[in-house]
Short mmCIF file of C-alpha atoms in Angstrom, two decimals:
data_model
loop_
_atom_site.label_atom_id
_atom_site.label_comp_id
_atom_site.label_asym_id
_atom_site.label_seq_id
_atom_site.Cartn_x
_atom_site.Cartn_y
_atom_site.Cartn_z
CA MET A 1 -39.97 5.73 -23.94
CA THR A 2 -40.11 3.51 -20.46
CA ASN A 3 -39.06 0.14 -20.73
CA GLN A 4 -41.05 -3.06 -20.79
CA PRO A 5 -40.57 -5.51 -18.02
CA PRO A 6 -39.15 -8.57 -20.04
CA ALA A 7 -42.25 -11.50 -20.87
CA PRO A 8 -42.37 -14.47 -19.06
CA GLU A 9 -40.75 -17.48 -20.80
CA PRO A 10 -43.70 -19.79 -22.50
CA ALA A 11 -41.41 -22.91 -21.57
CA ALA A 12 -41.21 -22.44 -17.47
CA ALA A 13 -44.44 -21.18 -17.30
CA ALA A 14 -45.77 -24.52 -18.88
CA GLU A 15 -44.69 -26.29 -15.92
CA LEU A 16 -45.66 -24.14 -12.49
CA PRO A 17 -49.13 -26.73 -12.19
CA ILE A 18 -51.28 -23.84 -10.79
CA ASP A 19 -55.07 -23.89 -12.66
CA SER A 20 -55.80 -21.43 -13.77
CA THR A 21 -59.16 -19.91 -11.73
CA GLU A 22 -56.31 -18.47 -9.18
CA ILE A 23 -56.00 -15.93 -11.72
CA THR A 24 -58.65 -14.93 -13.42
CA GLY A 25 -59.59 -11.57 -13.37
CA LEU A 26 -56.52 -10.84 -11.66
CA ASP A 27 -55.83 -8.33 -13.81
CA ALA A 28 -59.10 -6.64 -13.64
CA GLN A 29 -58.84 -6.43 -9.59
CA LEU A 30 -56.08 -3.89 -10.02
CA PRO A 31 -55.49 -0.88 -10.40
CA SER A 32 -53.63 0.26 -13.86
CA THR A 33 -51.21 1.61 -12.18
CA GLU A 34 -49.92 -2.17 -10.05
CA LYS A 35 -48.01 -4.32 -11.33
CA PRO A 36 -50.39 -8.34 -11.11
CA ARG A 37 -49.86 -10.60 -7.99
CA THR A 38 -47.16 -13.48 -9.48
CA ALA A 39 -49.42 -16.83 -9.09
CA LYS A 40 -47.96 -19.53 -6.86
CA ARG A 41 -47.57 -23.08 -6.95
CA ILE A 42 -49.47 -25.40 -5.89
CA THR A 43 -48.38 -28.54 -4.17
CA LEU A 44 -49.19 -30.81 -2.41
CA ARG A 45 -46.71 -29.58 1.00
CA SER A 46 -48.64 -26.05 0.55
CA ASP A 47 -52.64 -27.80 0.05
CA LEU A 48 -50.59 -30.63 3.34
CA ARG A 49 -50.15 -27.57 4.98
CA ALA A 50 -53.53 -26.01 4.33
CA SER A 51 -55.67 -29.25 5.12
CA TRP A 52 -55.08 -29.58 8.57
CA LEU A 53 -58.44 -27.14 9.44
CA ASP A 54 -59.77 -29.56 8.21
CA GLY A 55 -58.57 -32.24 9.05
CA LEU A 56 -59.51 -31.09 12.44
CA VAL A 57 -62.21 -31.24 11.91
CA ALA A 58 -62.56 -34.54 10.20
CA LEU A 59 -61.38 -36.17 13.61
CA LEU A 60 -64.04 -34.35 15.32
CA VAL A 61 -66.47 -35.80 14.24
CA THR A 62 -64.82 -39.37 13.87
CA ALA A 63 -64.88 -38.72 17.82
CA ALA A 64 -68.77 -37.90 17.71
CA VAL A 65 -69.56 -40.64 15.96
CA PHE A 66 -67.49 -42.79 17.21
CA VAL A 67 -69.05 -41.55 21.03
CA LEU A 68 -72.21 -42.36 19.03
CA LEU A 69 -71.90 -46.06 18.49
CA TYR A 70 -70.56 -46.15 21.44
CA ILE A 71 -73.57 -45.26 22.91
CA ARG A 72 -75.83 -47.00 21.03
CA ILE A 73 -73.89 -50.44 22.22
CA ARG A 74 -73.89 -50.12 25.59
CA ASN A 75 -77.99 -49.43 24.95
CA LYS A 76 -77.64 -52.21 22.63
CA THR A 77 -79.74 -50.26 19.59
CA SER A 78 -77.11 -50.67 17.18
CA SER A 79 -77.78 -53.52 13.90
CA THR A 80 -74.13 -54.60 14.81
CA VAL A 81 -75.70 -56.19 17.81
CA SER A 82 -77.78 -57.83 16.22
CA VAL A 83 -75.47 -59.68 13.07
CA MET A 84 -72.77 -60.13 16.07
CA PRO A 85 -73.90 -60.49 18.98
CA PHE A 86 -70.48 -61.15 20.91
CA MET A 87 -69.87 -57.47 19.70
CA ALA A 88 -71.79 -55.56 22.85
CA ASP A 89 -68.53 -55.54 24.45
CA MET A 90 -67.15 -51.95 23.40
CA GLY A 91 -63.88 -52.38 25.59
CA GLY A 92 -62.37 -55.80 23.28
CA PHE A 93 -63.27 -54.21 20.32
CA TRP A 94 -62.59 -50.96 20.65
CA MET A 95 -60.40 -51.56 17.53
CA TYR A 96 -63.55 -52.54 15.32
CA PHE A 97 -65.93 -49.84 16.66
CA LEU A 98 -63.41 -46.80 15.72
CA SER A 99 -62.24 -48.55 11.58
CA GLN A 100 -66.25 -48.39 12.34
CA ALA A 101 -66.34 -44.73 12.44
CA PHE A 102 -63.19 -43.67 10.23
CA GLY A 103 -64.95 -45.12 8.62
CA TRP A 104 -68.56 -43.34 7.98
CA SER A 105 -66.51 -39.95 8.35
CA ALA A 106 -64.59 -40.73 4.80
CA LEU A 107 -67.54 -41.69 3.40
CA LEU A 108 -68.83 -38.31 4.44
CA TRP A 109 -66.07 -36.25 3.13
CA ALA A 110 -65.95 -38.22 0.99
CA TRP A 111 -69.50 -36.89 -0.31
CA GLY A 112 -68.30 -33.34 1.19
CA THR A 113 -65.19 -33.53 -1.85
CA VAL A 114 -67.63 -35.00 -4.90
CA VAL A 115 -70.19 -31.98 -4.64
CA LEU A 116 -67.59 -29.86 -4.72
CA GLY A 117 -66.08 -31.36 -7.75
CA LEU A 118 -69.25 -30.74 -9.42
CA LEU A 119 -69.48 -27.30 -7.90
CA LEU A 120 -65.88 -26.28 -9.12
CA SER A 121 -66.97 -28.50 -13.46
CA GLY A 122 -69.91 -26.97 -14.00
CA SER A 123 -71.67 -23.71 -13.90
CA ARG A 124 -70.85 -22.76 -10.13
CA PRO A 125 -74.34 -20.67 -8.94
CA GLN A 126 -75.00 -17.01 -7.94
CA ARG A 127 -75.40 -17.41 -5.06
CA LEU A 128 -72.51 -19.33 -3.72
CA ARG A 129 -70.50 -16.77 -2.07
CA ILE A 130 -66.81 -18.44 -1.84
CA SER A 131 -64.80 -18.21 -5.17
CA GLY A 132 -63.68 -20.47 -7.52
CA PRO A 133 -59.89 -19.72 -5.87
CA ARG A 134 -61.43 -20.65 -2.36
CA LEU A 135 -63.42 -23.47 -3.45
CA GLU A 136 -61.01 -24.69 -5.05
CA ARG A 137 -58.30 -25.62 -2.67
CA LEU A 138 -61.25 -26.55 -0.10
CA HIS A 139 -61.85 -29.53 -2.86
CA ARG A 140 -57.86 -30.69 -2.48
CA THR A 141 -58.38 -30.38 0.90
CA THR A 142 -61.07 -32.78 2.20
CA SER A 143 -59.70 -35.12 -1.33
CA LEU A 144 -56.61 -35.61 0.38
CA ASN A 145 -58.68 -35.88 4.53
CA THR A 146 -60.84 -37.78 2.05
CA ILE A 147 -57.95 -40.31 1.45
CA ALA A 148 -56.18 -40.41 5.18
CA LEU A 149 -59.55 -41.46 6.54
CA ILE A 150 -60.72 -44.52 4.67
CA PHE A 151 -56.50 -45.79 5.13
CA ALA A 152 -57.20 -45.05 8.32
CA HIS A 153 -60.64 -47.53 8.27
CA ALA A 154 -58.52 -49.91 6.64
CA LEU A 155 -55.00 -49.91 9.13
CA PHE A 156 -57.62 -49.48 11.98
CA PHE A 157 -60.59 -53.06 10.33
CA GLY A 158 -56.73 -54.26 10.21
CA ALA A 159 -55.79 -54.09 13.52
CA GLU A 160 -58.45 -55.41 15.63
CA LEU A 161 -57.81 -58.49 12.43
CA PHE A 162 -54.25 -58.25 13.68
CA ARG A 163 -55.40 -58.60 17.77
CA HIS A 164 -57.73 -61.04 18.23
CA ASP A 165 -55.50 -63.46 15.91
CA THR A 166 -54.07 -66.33 18.52
CA ALA A 167 -51.03 -66.83 16.22
CA ALA A 168 -47.80 -65.77 15.90
CA TRP A 169 -46.87 -62.25 15.71
CA ASN A 170 -45.10 -62.27 12.75
CA SER A 171 -47.79 -64.82 11.06
CA ALA A 172 -51.37 -62.39 12.46
CA LEU A 173 -49.46 -59.12 11.55
CA ALA A 174 -48.97 -60.73 7.67
CA THR A 175 -53.07 -62.45 7.87
CA ALA A 176 -54.36 -58.79 8.57
CA PHE A 177 -52.25 -57.48 6.28
CA VAL A 178 -54.01 -59.75 3.45
CA GLU A 179 -57.03 -59.58 4.51
CA THR A 180 -57.31 -55.78 4.51
CA PHE A 181 -55.61 -54.75 1.85
CA VAL A 182 -54.91 -57.63 -0.70
CA PRO A 183 -57.79 -57.75 -2.61
CA GLY A 184 -59.26 -61.71 -2.22
CA GLY A 185 -57.48 -62.06 0.55
CA TYR A 186 -60.36 -61.85 2.99
CA THR A 187 -62.73 -65.29 2.70
CA SER A 188 -65.15 -64.91 5.29
CA GLY A 189 -69.28 -63.32 4.16
CA THR A 190 -69.90 -60.59 2.28
CA GLY A 191 -66.24 -59.35 3.18
CA GLN A 192 -65.57 -61.67 0.45
CA ILE A 193 -67.21 -58.63 -2.33
CA ALA A 194 -67.24 -55.68 0.66
CA ILE A 195 -64.10 -55.50 1.22
CA PRO A 196 -62.82 -55.48 -2.23
CA ILE A 197 -65.28 -52.86 -3.25
CA GLY A 198 -63.41 -51.20 -0.36
CA GLN A 199 -60.25 -51.63 -1.18
CA ALA A 200 -60.51 -50.47 -4.83
CA ALA A 201 -61.99 -47.36 -3.86
CA LEU A 202 -59.06 -47.06 -1.95
CA TYR A 203 -56.58 -47.70 -5.09
CA LEU A 204 -58.28 -45.20 -7.55
CA ALA A 205 -58.51 -42.26 -4.96
CA ILE A 206 -55.16 -42.01 -4.07
CA PRO A 207 -53.59 -41.64 -7.81
CA LEU A 208 -56.57 -40.58 -8.91
CA GLY A 209 -56.13 -37.54 -6.30
CA LEU A 210 -52.24 -36.87 -6.33
CA LEU A 211 -52.44 -36.99 -9.56
CA PHE A 212 -53.34 -33.01 -9.81
CA TYR A 213 -50.02 -32.60 -8.50
CA VAL A 214 -47.80 -33.26 -11.30
CA ARG A 215 -50.31 -33.03 -14.06
CA HIS A 216 -47.93 -30.67 -16.05
CA ARG A 217 -46.66 -33.90 -16.90
CA PHE A 218 -48.57 -35.36 -19.08
CA GLY A 219 -51.17 -32.89 -19.81
CA PRO A 220 -53.84 -30.84 -18.29
CA ARG A 221 -56.57 -32.52 -21.05
CA THR A 222 -55.34 -35.81 -19.50
CA TRP A 223 -55.72 -34.73 -16.14
CA ARG A 224 -59.02 -33.60 -16.65
CA VAL A 225 -59.93 -37.52 -17.65
CA LEU A 226 -58.51 -39.58 -15.66
CA HIS A 227 -60.00 -36.84 -12.89
CA ARG A 228 -63.60 -37.78 -13.97
CA PHE A 229 -63.24 -41.08 -12.57
CA VAL A 230 -63.24 -40.10 -8.92
CA ILE A 231 -66.93 -40.77 -8.93
CA VAL A 232 -66.22 -43.62 -9.87
CA VAL A 233 -64.42 -44.07 -6.16
CA TYR A 234 -68.04 -42.54 -3.93
CA VAL A 235 -69.64 -44.94 -6.12
CA LEU A 236 -67.23 -48.08 -4.11
CA SER A 237 -67.34 -45.95 -1.21
CA VAL A 238 -70.94 -46.75 -0.79
CA TRP A 239 -71.09 -49.45 -2.42
CA HIS A 240 -68.94 -51.19 0.30
CA THR A 241 -71.14 -49.14 3.38
CA LEU A 242 -74.57 -50.57 2.22
CA LEU A 243 -73.55 -53.67 1.64
CA TYR A 244 -70.72 -54.24 4.85
CA GLY A 245 -71.80 -51.41 7.45
CA THR A 246 -73.48 -53.34 9.99
CA ASN A 247 -74.55 -49.97 10.86
CA VAL A 248 -77.28 -49.85 8.51
CA TRP A 249 -76.79 -53.84 7.98
CA TYR A 250 -81.15 -54.16 8.33
CA ASP A 251 -83.58 -51.76 6.83
CA GLY A 252 -84.94 -48.47 8.36
CA TRP A 253 -84.60 -44.56 8.32
CA PHE A 254 -80.56 -44.60 8.69
CA ARG A 255 -80.44 -46.78 5.66
CA THR A 256 -82.42 -44.96 3.78
CA SER A 257 -80.56 -41.37 4.44
CA ILE A 258 -77.56 -42.82 3.20
CA TRP A 259 -79.87 -43.99 -0.42
CA LEU A 260 -80.62 -40.00 -0.10
CA LEU A 261 -77.55 -38.32 0.35
CA GLN A 262 -77.36 -39.81 -2.67
CA LEU A 263 -80.30 -37.11 -4.21
CA PRO A 264 -77.73 -33.98 -4.40
CA ILE A 265 -75.03 -35.55 -6.27
CA ALA A 266 -77.50 -37.04 -9.28
CA ALA A 267 -78.73 -33.90 -9.33
CA LEU A 268 -75.43 -31.77 -9.13
CA LEU A 269 -73.70 -34.73 -11.47
CA LEU A 270 -77.18 -33.93 -15.01
CA VAL A 271 -77.36 -29.92 -13.85
CA ARG A 272 -73.45 -30.15 -14.21
CA LEU A 273 -73.62 -32.33 -18.34
CA LEU A 274 -76.86 -29.75 -18.98
CA ARG A 275 -74.74 -26.69 -17.80
CA PRO A 276 -71.33 -27.43 -18.41
CA ALA A 277 -68.35 -24.73 -17.86
CA ARG A 278 -66.92 -25.49 -21.22
CA ARG A 279 -68.75 -24.75 -24.18
CA SER A 280 -66.87 -28.41 -25.91
CA GLU A 281 -68.53 -29.99 -23.33
CA LYS A 282 -72.05 -28.55 -24.11
CA LEU A 283 -74.34 -31.28 -25.67
CA PRO A 284 -75.64 -29.61 -29.88
CA LEU A 285 -79.39 -30.26 -29.94
CA SER A 286 -78.93 -32.15 -33.44
CA PRO A 287 -76.03 -35.15 -33.38
CA GLY A 288 -75.19 -33.64 -37.24
CA ALA A 289 -74.33 -30.19 -35.16
CA ALA A 290 -71.49 -32.29 -33.12
CA PRO A 291 -68.18 -32.82 -34.64
CA SER A 292 -68.91 -36.56 -33.86
CA ARG A 293 -72.14 -38.94 -33.68
CA THR A 294 -71.02 -40.77 -31.67
CA GLY A 295 -69.72 -38.47 -29.32
CA TRP A 296 -73.37 -36.84 -29.57
CA GLY A 297 -74.76 -40.48 -28.71
CA LEU A 298 -72.26 -41.03 -25.89
CA ARG A 299 -72.97 -37.64 -24.57
CA LEU A 300 -77.06 -38.03 -24.62
CA ALA A 301 -76.31 -41.58 -23.08
CA GLY A 302 -74.99 -40.48 -20.28
CA ARG A 303 -77.09 -37.90 -19.26
CA LEU A 304 -80.69 -39.91 -19.46
CA ALA A 305 -78.17 -42.76 -17.48
CA VAL A 306 -77.80 -39.31 -14.58
CA VAL A 307 -81.83 -39.40 -14.78
CA GLY A 308 -82.64 -43.07 -14.69
CA VAL A 309 -79.63 -42.53 -11.91
CA MET A 310 -82.43 -39.89 -10.39
CA VAL A 311 -86.12 -42.67 -10.85
CA ALA A 312 -83.87 -44.91 -8.79
CA LEU A 313 -84.19 -42.90 -5.97
CA VAL A 314 -86.05 -41.33 -5.73
CA VAL A 315 -88.16 -45.09 -5.11
CA VAL A 316 -85.66 -45.93 -3.34
CA VAL A 317 -86.45 -43.41 -0.91
CA VAL A 318 -89.99 -43.41 -1.41
CA SER A 319 -91.02 -47.57 -1.24
CA GLY A 320 -88.08 -48.11 1.60
CA SER A 321 -87.18 -50.30 -0.49
CA ASP A 322 -83.33 -50.22 0.11
CA GLY A 323 -82.11 -52.87 0.14
CA GLY A 324 -81.45 -54.47 3.16
CA ARG A 325 -81.77 -56.92 5.27
CA THR A 326 -85.01 -58.32 7.43
CA VAL A 327 -83.52 -60.45 10.17
CA PRO A 328 -80.78 -61.86 11.35
CA PRO A 329 -78.30 -64.39 9.62
CA ASP A 330 -78.12 -67.91 11.57
CA ASP A 331 -74.29 -67.64 12.50
CA THR A 332 -73.44 -65.69 14.40
CA SER A 333 -70.64 -66.83 15.30
CA SER A 334 -67.28 -66.14 14.04
CA THR A 335 -66.14 -62.12 14.38
CA HIS A 336 -65.74 -61.39 11.17
CA ASN A 337 -68.96 -63.14 9.23
CA HIS A 338 -71.38 -60.98 7.49
CA ASP A 339 -73.43 -63.27 5.86
#
């Protein structure tokens, strides 16, 4: 009689933050004479090491956006110059434009992170050749880099405020910190609304992104509920961009393209709701077949709301009525006036 290997301790296994996608189907891929490999523990340190390539690409994209902004400012084709003519001096306000570049790459990475998350949480297309574990790791690394890009966007914005403040350095530093990172601290023009929206995106992104690595402490079900609020971070980021981004200040194809990019997000979200990966999240045809009529009604309302959002997006894109301005502001004397 052969000796059987001891069974793993249930308590110890429960404490390891290992995703089921890391070990799903592993036994089926190994010959019967081989022992299954031990799944690697997913840690913040390991994901930070794995995120260097994605981060390098993000920096290259940021540099490309910065060059594009420089060319548009030099040629005076950027709406930023129309909003604030004094910023035609690229050398004098390079930190502001670097902040803009980081903001655009942050929005792009947030878009990709949400797309990957929706592909992971729903029924993945058969044509998608990338494996589940690789897709999940890419989702985690883009999420970490999105947080870094948002923070860099805010940091260079604050550096620009500090640089042009004529007060003593300690007073200027305190003012720049308050206006950049404290909700309600920025009191100029549209920034009174747009800056707190951006701050909310940053302050929600950090815990929602990092809670993954300690989810074993409060349970995967609670983490899944919290992680769904990542879509709120993305919505806040888009709202902040459309409200405060001088590059998309006026009506036109550039601003409309931002609205157009939301259609894939809405479509994937609708597919995710209509064809969830978990049976418990499916919507029965009648409320009587569901454990709770209230839950059935909320899920139906959620699906109808996403359909309504998709219709609204199509109307915005087709009509060109995207909420942009049509004339320059009357007062462009202030460095940070976005009225």
